mmCIF file of C-alpha atoms in Angstrom:
data_model
loop_
_atom_site.group_PDB
_atom_site.id
_atom_site.type_symbol
_atom_site.label_atom_id
_atom_site.label_comp_id
_atom_site.label_asym_id
_atom_site.label_seq_id
_atom_site.Cartn_x
_atom_site.Cartn_y
_atom_site.Cartn_z
ATOM 1 C CA UNK A 24 53.273 47.951 -8.853
ATOM 2 C CA UNK A 25 52.994 45.363 -11.602
ATOM 3 C CA UNK A 26 55.446 43.850 -13.983
ATOM 4 C CA UNK A 27 53.419 42.782 -16.990
ATOM 5 C CA UNK A 28 54.044 39.413 -18.623
ATOM 6 C CA UNK A 29 52.582 40.206 -22.012
ATOM 7 C CA UNK A 30 52.376 38.086 -25.141
ATOM 8 C CA UNK A 31 50.230 36.903 -27.954
ATOM 9 C CA UNK A 32 48.692 33.532 -26.965
ATOM 10 C CA UNK A 33 50.796 30.369 -27.325
ATOM 11 C CA UNK A 34 54.083 32.254 -27.282
ATOM 12 C CA UNK A 35 55.628 30.967 -24.058
ATOM 13 C CA UNK A 36 53.846 33.046 -21.420
ATOM 14 C CA UNK A 37 53.048 29.974 -19.335
ATOM 15 C CA UNK A 38 56.670 28.867 -19.312
ATOM 16 C CA UNK A 39 57.858 32.308 -18.195
ATOM 17 C CA UNK A 40 55.220 32.341 -15.457
ATOM 18 C CA UNK A 41 56.339 28.879 -14.350
ATOM 19 C CA UNK A 42 59.944 30.071 -14.107
ATOM 20 C CA UNK A 43 59.076 33.212 -12.164
ATOM 21 C CA UNK A 44 56.547 31.525 -9.885
ATOM 22 C CA UNK A 45 59.065 28.803 -9.016
ATOM 23 C CA UNK A 46 61.697 31.390 -8.158
ATOM 24 C CA UNK A 47 59.615 33.970 -6.289
ATOM 25 C CA UNK A 48 56.827 31.907 -4.755
ATOM 26 C CA UNK A 49 58.595 28.759 -3.584
ATOM 27 C CA UNK A 50 61.315 28.159 -1.030
ATOM 28 C CA UNK A 51 63.350 25.648 -2.996
ATOM 29 C CA UNK A 52 62.560 26.548 -6.613
ATOM 30 C CA UNK A 53 60.518 23.457 -7.431
ATOM 31 C CA UNK A 54 57.540 24.100 -9.704
ATOM 32 C CA UNK A 55 53.961 22.945 -9.255
ATOM 33 C CA UNK A 56 50.664 24.091 -10.721
ATOM 34 C CA UNK A 57 49.552 25.716 -7.449
ATOM 35 C CA UNK A 58 52.311 28.310 -7.302
ATOM 36 C CA UNK A 59 51.622 29.558 -10.823
ATOM 37 C CA UNK A 60 48.287 30.818 -9.446
ATOM 38 C CA UNK A 61 50.268 33.572 -7.725
ATOM 39 C CA UNK A 62 50.543 35.222 -11.121
ATOM 40 C CA UNK A 63 47.065 36.412 -12.031
ATOM 41 C CA UNK A 64 45.624 37.196 -15.428
ATOM 42 C CA UNK A 65 44.361 40.588 -16.492
ATOM 43 C CA UNK A 66 41.669 41.437 -17.336
ATOM 44 C CA UNK A 67 39.778 39.163 -14.954
ATOM 45 C CA UNK A 68 36.004 39.421 -14.579
ATOM 46 C CA UNK A 69 36.196 38.876 -10.825
ATOM 47 C CA UNK A 70 38.175 42.094 -10.318
ATOM 48 C CA UNK A 71 35.466 44.148 -11.987
ATOM 49 C CA UNK A 72 32.623 42.280 -10.269
ATOM 50 C CA UNK A 73 34.267 42.978 -6.889
ATOM 51 C CA UNK A 74 34.085 46.673 -7.748
ATOM 52 C CA UNK A 75 30.372 46.354 -8.500
ATOM 53 C CA UNK A 76 30.807 46.681 -12.260
ATOM 54 C CA UNK A 77 28.452 44.906 -14.650
ATOM 55 C CA UNK A 78 30.860 42.885 -16.802
ATOM 56 C CA UNK A 79 28.276 42.666 -19.594
ATOM 57 C CA UNK A 80 28.650 46.449 -20.017
ATOM 58 C CA UNK A 81 31.927 46.608 -21.908
ATOM 59 C CA UNK A 82 32.096 50.407 -21.882
ATOM 60 C CA UNK A 83 32.017 50.404 -18.085
ATOM 61 C CA UNK A 84 34.611 47.642 -17.927
ATOM 62 C CA UNK A 85 36.986 49.632 -20.131
ATOM 63 C CA UNK A 86 36.486 52.772 -18.030
ATOM 64 C CA UNK A 87 37.526 50.852 -14.937
ATOM 65 C CA UNK A 88 40.696 49.094 -16.105
ATOM 66 C CA UNK A 89 42.892 51.446 -14.056
ATOM 67 C CA UNK A 90 40.595 51.268 -11.032
ATOM 68 C CA UNK A 91 40.687 47.458 -11.154
ATOM 69 C CA UNK A 92 44.487 47.530 -11.230
ATOM 70 C CA UNK A 93 44.591 49.994 -8.345
ATOM 71 C CA UNK A 94 42.437 47.634 -6.292
ATOM 72 C CA UNK A 95 45.142 44.940 -6.336
ATOM 73 C CA UNK A 96 48.222 47.136 -6.540
ATOM 74 C CA UNK A 97 50.625 46.438 -3.663
ATOM 75 C CA UNK A 98 53.434 48.849 -4.384
ATOM 76 C CA UNK A 99 56.101 47.226 -2.191
ATOM 77 C CA UNK A 100 55.695 43.635 -3.300
ATOM 78 C CA UNK A 101 56.842 41.951 -6.501
ATOM 79 C CA UNK A 102 53.709 41.405 -8.532
ATOM 80 C CA UNK A 103 53.383 39.942 -11.987
ATOM 81 C CA UNK A 104 50.287 40.092 -14.163
ATOM 82 C CA UNK A 105 49.807 37.972 -17.263
ATOM 83 C CA UNK A 106 48.015 39.466 -20.240
ATOM 84 C CA UNK A 107 47.332 38.661 -23.878
ATOM 85 C CA UNK A 108 45.952 42.138 -24.477
ATOM 86 C CA UNK A 109 47.678 44.645 -26.676
ATOM 87 C CA UNK A 110 48.634 47.918 -24.982
ATOM 88 C CA UNK A 111 45.631 49.905 -26.109
ATOM 89 C CA UNK A 112 43.892 53.185 -25.552
ATOM 90 C CA UNK A 113 40.242 52.739 -26.499
ATOM 91 C CA UNK A 114 38.065 55.859 -26.387
ATOM 92 C CA UNK A 115 40.583 57.505 -24.039
ATOM 93 C CA UNK A 116 40.545 54.454 -21.773
ATOM 94 C CA UNK A 117 44.152 53.242 -21.388
ATOM 95 C CA UNK A 118 45.029 49.640 -20.683
ATOM 96 C CA UNK A 119 47.330 50.665 -17.818
ATOM 97 C CA UNK A 120 49.414 53.599 -16.537
ATOM 98 C CA UNK A 121 52.806 54.223 -14.950
ATOM 99 C CA UNK A 122 51.263 54.576 -11.488
ATOM 100 C CA UNK A 123 50.443 50.871 -11.642
ATOM 101 C CA UNK A 124 53.129 49.590 -14.014
ATOM 102 C CA UNK A 125 56.711 49.001 -12.966
ATOM 103 C CA UNK A 126 57.707 47.433 -16.283
ATOM 104 C CA UNK A 127 56.857 44.935 -18.993
ATOM 105 C CA UNK A 128 58.333 41.639 -20.101
ATOM 106 C CA UNK A 129 57.148 40.802 -23.597
ATOM 107 C CA UNK A 130 57.379 37.192 -24.787
ATOM 108 C CA UNK A 131 57.398 36.671 -28.540
ATOM 109 C CA UNK A 132 57.480 33.544 -30.705
ATOM 110 C CA UNK A 133 57.873 32.962 -34.430
ATOM 111 C CA UNK A 134 54.291 33.415 -35.736
ATOM 112 C CA UNK A 135 54.763 30.428 -38.051
ATOM 113 C CA UNK A 136 54.951 28.274 -34.927
ATOM 114 C CA UNK A 137 52.296 30.226 -33.038
ATOM 115 C CA UNK A 138 49.745 29.516 -35.765
ATOM 116 C CA UNK A 139 49.772 25.730 -35.342
ATOM 117 C CA UNK A 140 49.878 25.876 -31.545
ATOM 118 C CA UNK A 141 46.994 28.362 -31.482
ATOM 119 C CA UNK A 142 44.991 26.149 -33.840
ATOM 120 C CA UNK A 143 45.474 23.122 -31.564
ATOM 121 C CA UNK A 144 44.606 25.068 -28.408
ATOM 122 C CA UNK A 145 41.357 26.405 -29.867
ATOM 123 C CA UNK A 146 40.305 23.341 -31.917
ATOM 124 C CA UNK A 147 40.301 25.270 -35.187
ATOM 125 C CA UNK A 148 42.020 24.782 -38.526
ATOM 126 C CA UNK A 149 45.461 26.245 -39.160
ATOM 127 C CA UNK A 150 43.957 28.491 -41.837
ATOM 128 C CA UNK A 151 41.398 29.835 -39.352
ATOM 129 C CA UNK A 152 44.217 30.353 -36.869
ATOM 130 C CA UNK A 153 46.236 32.357 -39.416
ATOM 131 C CA UNK A 154 43.228 34.537 -40.233
ATOM 132 C CA UNK A 155 42.709 35.283 -36.540
ATOM 133 C CA UNK A 156 46.356 36.231 -36.072
ATOM 134 C CA UNK A 157 46.208 38.641 -38.990
ATOM 135 C CA UNK A 158 42.945 40.312 -37.965
ATOM 136 C CA UNK A 159 42.570 42.630 -34.978
ATOM 137 C CA UNK A 160 41.001 40.074 -32.721
ATOM 138 C CA UNK A 161 38.916 40.259 -29.577
ATOM 139 C CA UNK A 162 37.993 37.163 -27.628
ATOM 140 C CA UNK A 163 36.076 36.284 -24.479
ATOM 141 C CA UNK A 164 33.143 38.297 -23.191
ATOM 142 C CA UNK A 165 31.113 35.141 -22.529
ATOM 143 C CA UNK A 166 29.768 36.337 -19.194
ATOM 144 C CA UNK A 167 27.994 33.064 -18.389
ATOM 145 C CA UNK A 168 31.023 30.852 -19.095
ATOM 146 C CA UNK A 169 32.272 28.533 -16.356
ATOM 147 C CA UNK A 170 35.812 29.210 -17.577
ATOM 148 C CA UNK A 171 36.881 32.398 -15.766
ATOM 149 C CA UNK A 172 39.284 33.491 -18.497
ATOM 150 C CA UNK A 173 36.446 33.474 -21.068
ATOM 151 C CA UNK A 174 34.181 35.827 -19.136
ATOM 152 C CA UNK A 175 36.032 39.083 -19.753
ATOM 153 C CA UNK A 176 36.674 40.416 -23.237
ATOM 154 C CA UNK A 177 40.344 40.614 -24.172
ATOM 155 C CA UNK A 178 41.477 43.036 -26.878
ATOM 156 C CA UNK A 179 44.289 40.999 -28.347
ATOM 157 C CA UNK A 180 44.831 42.758 -31.650
ATOM 158 C CA UNK A 181 46.777 41.050 -34.407
ATOM 159 C CA UNK A 182 50.029 39.233 -33.756
ATOM 160 C CA UNK A 183 51.893 42.275 -35.115
ATOM 161 C CA UNK A 184 49.942 44.982 -33.283
ATOM 162 C CA UNK A 185 50.214 43.041 -30.032
ATOM 163 C CA UNK A 186 54.008 42.894 -30.339
ATOM 164 C CA UNK A 187 54.409 46.486 -31.519
ATOM 165 C CA UNK A 188 52.168 48.055 -28.871
ATOM 166 C CA UNK A 189 54.221 46.922 -25.870
ATOM 167 C CA UNK A 190 57.397 48.444 -27.316
ATOM 168 C CA UNK A 191 56.124 51.818 -26.052
ATOM 169 C CA UNK A 192 57.765 50.917 -22.723
ATOM 170 C CA UNK A 193 61.142 50.550 -24.424
ATOM 171 C CA UNK A 194 62.293 54.231 -24.267
ATOM 172 C CA UNK A 195 61.747 54.265 -20.482
ATOM 173 C CA UNK A 196 64.032 51.283 -19.862
ATOM 174 C CA UNK A 197 61.082 49.369 -18.446
ATOM 175 C CA UNK A 198 60.859 46.821 -21.272
ATOM 176 C CA UNK A 199 62.437 43.413 -21.735
ATOM 177 C CA UNK A 200 61.910 41.334 -24.863
ATOM 178 C CA UNK A 201 62.136 37.566 -24.500
ATOM 179 C CA UNK A 202 62.106 35.318 -27.559
ATOM 180 C CA UNK A 203 60.631 31.867 -27.014
ATOM 181 C CA UNK A 204 63.339 30.414 -29.222
ATOM 182 C CA UNK A 205 66.011 31.741 -26.831
ATOM 183 C CA UNK A 206 64.314 29.958 -23.934
ATOM 184 C CA UNK A 207 64.627 26.687 -25.830
ATOM 185 C CA UNK A 208 68.309 27.342 -26.526
ATOM 186 C CA UNK A 209 69.331 28.385 -23.009
ATOM 187 C CA UNK A 210 66.548 28.573 -20.430
ATOM 188 C CA UNK A 211 68.927 29.274 -17.550
ATOM 189 C CA UNK A 212 70.494 32.285 -19.283
ATOM 190 C CA UNK A 213 67.053 33.702 -20.098
ATOM 191 C CA UNK A 214 65.857 33.218 -16.502
ATOM 192 C CA UNK A 215 68.893 35.011 -15.069
ATOM 193 C CA UNK A 216 68.387 37.815 -17.584
ATOM 194 C CA UNK A 217 64.765 38.188 -16.446
ATOM 195 C CA UNK A 218 65.702 38.109 -12.761
ATOM 196 C CA UNK A 219 68.324 40.803 -13.287
ATOM 197 C CA UNK A 220 65.712 42.938 -15.075
ATOM 198 C CA UNK A 221 63.133 42.455 -12.302
ATOM 199 C CA UNK A 222 65.592 43.326 -9.550
ATOM 200 C CA UNK A 223 66.792 46.378 -11.475
ATOM 201 C CA UNK A 224 63.203 47.616 -11.770
ATOM 202 C CA UNK A 225 62.757 47.132 -8.018
ATOM 203 C CA UNK A 226 66.076 48.842 -7.292
ATOM 204 C CA UNK A 227 67.436 45.910 -5.289
ATOM 205 C CA UNK A 228 70.580 43.836 -5.633
ATOM 206 C CA UNK A 229 70.332 40.458 -7.336
ATOM 207 C CA UNK A 230 72.318 37.588 -5.868
ATOM 208 C CA UNK A 231 72.202 34.305 -7.775
ATOM 209 C CA UNK A 232 71.068 31.291 -5.775
ATOM 210 C CA UNK A 233 72.573 28.626 -8.035
ATOM 211 C CA UNK A 234 70.857 25.688 -6.354
ATOM 212 C CA UNK A 235 67.427 27.301 -6.508
ATOM 213 C CA UNK A 236 67.855 28.315 -10.134
ATOM 214 C CA UNK A 237 68.930 24.768 -11.045
ATOM 215 C CA UNK A 238 65.781 23.448 -9.347
ATOM 216 C CA UNK A 239 63.656 25.950 -11.283
ATOM 217 C CA UNK A 240 65.194 24.905 -14.592
ATOM 218 C CA UNK A 241 64.858 21.172 -13.952
ATOM 219 C CA UNK A 242 61.306 21.256 -12.579
ATOM 220 C CA UNK A 243 59.949 23.376 -15.457
ATOM 221 C CA UNK A 244 61.075 21.126 -18.285
ATOM 222 C CA UNK A 245 58.400 20.657 -20.938
ATOM 223 C CA UNK A 246 58.335 16.907 -20.311
ATOM 224 C CA UNK A 247 57.760 17.346 -16.560
ATOM 225 C CA UNK A 248 54.970 19.878 -17.038
ATOM 226 C CA UNK A 249 53.341 17.725 -19.694
ATOM 227 C CA UNK A 250 53.474 14.732 -17.339
ATOM 228 C CA UNK A 251 52.112 16.882 -14.503
ATOM 229 C CA UNK A 252 49.166 17.890 -16.678
ATOM 230 C CA UNK A 253 48.394 14.235 -17.460
ATOM 231 C CA UNK A 254 48.335 13.380 -13.750
ATOM 232 C CA UNK A 255 46.722 16.491 -12.282
ATOM 233 C CA UNK A 256 45.097 18.396 -15.142
ATOM 234 C CA UNK A 257 45.832 22.041 -15.876
ATOM 235 C CA UNK A 258 43.273 24.772 -15.255
ATOM 236 C CA UNK A 259 44.195 26.679 -18.432
ATOM 237 C CA UNK A 260 43.541 23.742 -20.744
ATOM 238 C CA UNK A 261 40.433 24.242 -22.875
ATOM 239 C CA UNK A 262 37.653 21.790 -23.686
ATOM 240 C CA UNK A 263 36.972 20.689 -27.253
ATOM 241 C CA UNK A 264 33.420 21.902 -27.944
ATOM 242 C CA UNK A 265 32.793 18.955 -30.283
ATOM 243 C CA UNK A 266 34.127 16.096 -28.180
ATOM 244 C CA UNK A 267 33.796 17.564 -24.686
ATOM 245 C CA UNK A 268 37.317 16.386 -23.905
ATOM 246 C CA UNK A 269 40.149 18.480 -22.507
ATOM 247 C CA UNK A 270 42.675 19.642 -25.078
ATOM 248 C CA UNK A 271 46.207 19.020 -23.760
ATOM 249 C CA UNK A 272 47.774 22.388 -22.991
ATOM 250 C CA UNK A 273 51.323 21.084 -23.212
ATOM 251 C CA UNK A 274 51.264 19.608 -26.684
ATOM 252 C CA UNK A 275 54.450 19.684 -28.806
ATOM 253 C CA UNK A 276 56.745 22.278 -27.230
ATOM 254 C CA UNK A 277 60.073 22.405 -29.068
ATOM 255 C CA UNK A 278 58.817 19.725 -31.471
ATOM 256 C CA UNK A 279 56.444 22.285 -32.972
ATOM 257 C CA UNK A 280 58.581 23.115 -36.002
ATOM 258 C CA UNK A 281 56.808 25.171 -38.658
ATOM 259 C CA UNK A 282 58.920 23.745 -41.489
ATOM 260 C CA UNK A 283 57.376 20.352 -40.760
ATOM 261 C CA UNK A 284 53.814 21.493 -40.070
ATOM 262 C CA UNK A 285 52.993 24.453 -42.278
ATOM 263 C CA UNK A 286 52.026 24.452 -45.935
ATOM 264 C CA UNK A 287 53.387 27.180 -48.204
ATOM 265 C CA UNK A 288 50.070 28.985 -48.554
ATOM 266 C CA UNK A 289 49.768 29.643 -44.810
ATOM 267 C CA UNK A 290 53.477 30.363 -44.455
ATOM 268 C CA UNK A 291 53.356 32.982 -47.214
ATOM 269 C CA UNK A 292 50.249 34.575 -45.722
ATOM 270 C CA UNK A 293 51.933 34.974 -42.347
ATOM 271 C CA UNK A 294 55.265 36.134 -43.734
ATOM 272 C CA UNK A 295 53.622 38.713 -45.992
ATOM 273 C CA UNK A 296 51.422 40.025 -43.184
ATOM 274 C CA UNK A 297 54.185 40.350 -40.606
ATOM 275 C CA UNK A 298 57.265 40.839 -42.783
ATOM 276 C CA UNK A 299 58.445 44.006 -40.993
ATOM 277 C CA UNK A 300 58.165 42.506 -37.504
ATOM 278 C CA UNK A 301 59.658 39.160 -38.516
ATOM 279 C CA UNK A 302 62.705 40.831 -40.073
ATOM 280 C CA UNK A 303 63.105 42.992 -36.958
ATOM 281 C CA UNK A 304 63.013 39.879 -34.751
ATOM 282 C CA UNK A 305 65.332 37.832 -36.978
ATOM 283 C CA UNK A 306 62.645 35.363 -38.059
ATOM 284 C CA UNK A 307 63.148 36.312 -41.718
#
């Protein structure tokens, strides 16, 4: 069964995957870009194509979300799936079910910082980025794209609907909320919290391997991953459609401070649109 790593884009999902991949898919806890490939993304066009589904037929794709998950569901192993989708039910087609889902870890970040990071990642203006976050957005569905993640349509929703939808797992005790800002403050504490949650879901005892956890923390520093991207490239980095050059995935990290980067017009638009959620999360 899967533990979902869900988030709106540019909220820290990659960092959480790096932490978990280093811990579960390495012997010593040292991170590299290869081990993060153990945590797949969903939806993924290849899953549907392997089932003989025409990915250009979105109705058929939606009907087969559960079937695609069943095709890769290994109930006895620890499996994580990354998604930027909101937890939807479209025309009686659910995103997932409890036969495939063990739990959900939701990563959230102050939307006033998401907006600038999302703008950089997609080579758009900050105003365009804010408008996308406020609207109920879909992206992808470019079936001929060479970039695998662009081939399947993702129903992302707005920043607020994305966050709110995954809270439906909360009453079952299968939900863990992680704030990106807490990772910056104390990454080790957040990692241990996540590991305790994962082991609780699996019903197994958690014993801290201090040396391994220290290696995970040190090898997943923003500076090290940024340097790794410069030397090796990173598969999730996008290409600027105007210049044809790769856009650095690891850009500002903790230096992305909305008070320094956001004008009042955009700030007010975001705060007014997501006031309820931001108060709930302590951002306002």
